[in-house]
Amino acid sequence: MRTEVKIEKTLSPFAYGDKIIFMGSCFSEHIGGMLKDRKFNVDLNPFGVLYNPVSIASGLHRLINPKDYKEEDLFHHQGWWHSFDHHSDFSNADKSACL
């Protein structure tokens, strides 16, 4: 037994020339990575993997209203510099490298 789901064709399809951004969890990493491998113009999780809507909204806001990150945007914990806006993949023991 299986459940069949009919998916309507989208009113706004995308093509190879379109710029596409994926933000979110590992699901967005996987799907975005597949499209990137197929040469779509993809920006994939510019803040790293984010799991909650507030973090994603904050990231989108930061992309729409860009400003440089400064030292006061970072915090130091257990020998590493971190940003609340980014996944820990962006963390670094060197503050300048983190920025």
mmCIF file of C-alpha atoms in Angstrom:
data_model
loop_
_atom_site.group_PDB
_atom_site.id
_atom_site.type_symbol
_atom_site.label_atom_id
_atom_site.label_comp_id
_atom_site.label_asym_id
_atom_site.label_seq_id
_atom_site.Cartn_x
_atom_site.Cartn_y
_atom_site.Cartn_z
ATOM 1 C CA MET A 1 0.000 0.000 0.000
ATOM 2 C CA ARG A 2 1.232 3.510 -0.752
ATOM 3 C CA THR A 3 0.027 7.068 -0.612
ATOM 4 C CA GLU A 4 -0.044 8.899 -3.905
ATOM 5 C CA VAL A 5 0.361 12.656 -3.835
ATOM 6 C CA LYS A 6 -0.476 14.737 -6.884
ATOM 7 C CA ILE A 7 1.681 17.829 -7.132
ATOM 8 C CA GLU A 8 0.389 20.711 -9.199
ATOM 9 C CA LYS A 9 2.804 22.392 -11.599
ATOM 10 C CA THR A 10 4.192 25.565 -10.036
ATOM 11 C CA LEU A 11 3.194 28.951 -11.373
ATOM 12 C CA SER A 12 6.777 30.183 -11.017
ATOM 13 C CA PRO A 13 9.245 27.514 -12.172
ATOM 14 C CA PHE A 14 12.974 28.200 -12.056
ATOM 15 C CA ALA A 15 15.592 27.604 -14.735
ATOM 16 C CA TYR A 16 19.369 27.270 -15.010
ATOM 17 C CA GLY A 17 19.882 31.021 -15.371
ATOM 18 C CA ASP A 18 17.948 31.899 -12.214
ATOM 19 C CA LYS A 19 19.693 32.745 -8.952
ATOM 20 C CA ILE A 20 18.465 30.492 -6.151
ATOM 21 C CA ILE A 21 19.212 30.679 -2.426
ATOM 22 C CA PHE A 22 18.712 27.794 -0.026
ATOM 23 C CA MET A 23 18.615 28.473 3.700
ATOM 24 C CA GLY A 24 17.740 26.044 6.418
ATOM 25 C CA SER A 25 18.512 22.586 7.637
ATOM 26 C CA CYS A 26 20.439 19.690 6.181
ATOM 27 C CA PHE A 27 17.473 19.145 3.830
ATOM 28 C CA SER A 28 18.248 22.457 2.122
ATOM 29 C CA GLU A 29 21.928 21.444 2.013
ATOM 30 C CA HIS A 30 21.008 18.177 0.287
ATOM 31 C CA ILE A 31 18.537 19.599 -2.258
ATOM 32 C CA GLY A 32 20.625 22.726 -2.896
ATOM 33 C CA GLY A 33 23.730 20.578 -3.284
ATOM 34 C CA MET A 34 22.000 18.417 -5.876
ATOM 35 C CA LEU A 35 21.013 21.494 -7.894
ATOM 36 C CA LYS A 36 24.507 22.968 -7.521
ATOM 37 C CA ASP A 37 26.003 19.698 -8.801
ATOM 38 C CA ARG A 38 23.752 20.106 -11.830
ATOM 39 C CA LYS A 39 25.175 23.599 -12.431
ATOM 40 C CA PHE A 40 22.259 25.676 -11.148
ATOM 41 C CA ASN A 41 23.247 29.118 -9.818
ATOM 42 C CA VAL A 42 22.813 28.277 -6.123
ATOM 43 C CA ASP A 43 23.845 30.127 -2.978
ATOM 44 C CA LEU A 44 23.752 27.429 -0.340
ATOM 45 C CA ASN A 45 23.238 28.265 3.335
ATOM 46 C CA PRO A 46 25.364 31.436 3.499
ATOM 47 C CA PHE A 47 25.134 31.325 7.321
ATOM 48 C CA GLY A 48 25.559 27.570 7.544
ATOM 49 C CA VAL A 49 22.884 25.083 8.542
ATOM 50 C CA LEU A 50 20.075 26.841 10.433
ATOM 51 C CA TYR A 51 17.197 24.965 12.040
ATOM 52 C CA ASN A 52 14.711 27.517 13.313
ATOM 53 C CA PRO A 53 12.621 30.121 11.501
ATOM 54 C CA VAL A 54 13.898 33.014 13.630
ATOM 55 C CA SER A 55 17.526 32.314 12.640
ATOM 56 C CA ILE A 56 16.574 31.964 8.984
ATOM 57 C CA ALA A 57 14.582 35.215 9.097
ATOM 58 C CA SER A 58 17.512 36.966 10.779
ATOM 59 C CA GLY A 59 19.847 35.701 8.057
ATOM 60 C CA LEU A 60 17.513 36.881 5.304
ATOM 61 C CA HIS A 61 17.249 40.284 6.971
ATOM 62 C CA ARG A 62 21.050 40.494 7.144
ATOM 63 C CA LEU A 63 21.315 39.637 3.424
ATOM 64 C CA ILE A 64 18.693 42.218 2.451
ATOM 65 C CA ASN A 65 20.253 44.895 4.708
ATOM 66 C CA PRO A 66 23.952 44.014 4.563
ATOM 67 C CA LYS A 67 26.521 45.317 6.994
ATOM 68 C CA ASP A 68 29.952 44.046 7.914
ATOM 69 C CA TYR A 69 30.328 41.889 10.987
ATOM 70 C CA LYS A 70 32.443 43.472 13.723
ATOM 71 C CA GLU A 71 34.213 42.136 16.786
ATOM 72 C CA GLU A 72 31.250 43.076 18.986
ATOM 73 C CA ASP A 73 29.069 40.705 16.922
ATOM 74 C CA LEU A 74 31.138 37.758 18.165
ATOM 75 C CA PHE A 75 31.337 36.016 21.496
ATOM 76 C CA HIS A 76 34.131 33.901 22.976
ATOM 77 C CA HIS A 77 33.378 30.496 24.479
ATOM 78 C CA GLN A 78 35.728 27.636 25.371
ATOM 79 C CA GLY A 79 38.601 29.043 23.315
ATOM 80 C CA TRP A 80 36.552 29.686 20.179
ATOM 81 C CA TRP A 81 34.968 32.780 18.631
ATOM 82 C CA HIS A 82 31.355 32.361 17.532
ATOM 83 C CA SER A 83 28.518 34.317 15.956
ATOM 84 C CA PHE A 84 24.909 33.792 16.987
ATOM 85 C CA ASP A 85 23.986 34.349 13.314
ATOM 86 C CA HIS A 86 26.110 31.491 11.987
ATOM 87 C CA HIS A 87 26.464 27.742 12.305
ATOM 88 C CA SER A 88 29.452 26.591 14.355
ATOM 89 C CA ASP A 89 31.253 25.692 11.094
ATOM 90 C CA PHE A 90 32.079 29.415 10.971
ATOM 91 C CA SER A 91 33.569 29.430 14.494
ATOM 92 C CA ASN A 92 37.321 29.768 14.862
ATOM 93 C CA ALA A 93 39.957 30.053 17.563
ATOM 94 C CA ASP A 94 41.237 33.152 15.736
ATOM 95 C CA LYS A 95 38.863 36.133 15.995
ATOM 96 C CA SER A 96 39.994 37.600 12.679
ATOM 97 C CA ALA A 97 39.461 34.296 10.887
ATOM 98 C CA CYS A 98 35.994 34.040 12.433
ATOM 99 C CA LEU A 99 35.119 37.500 11.155
#
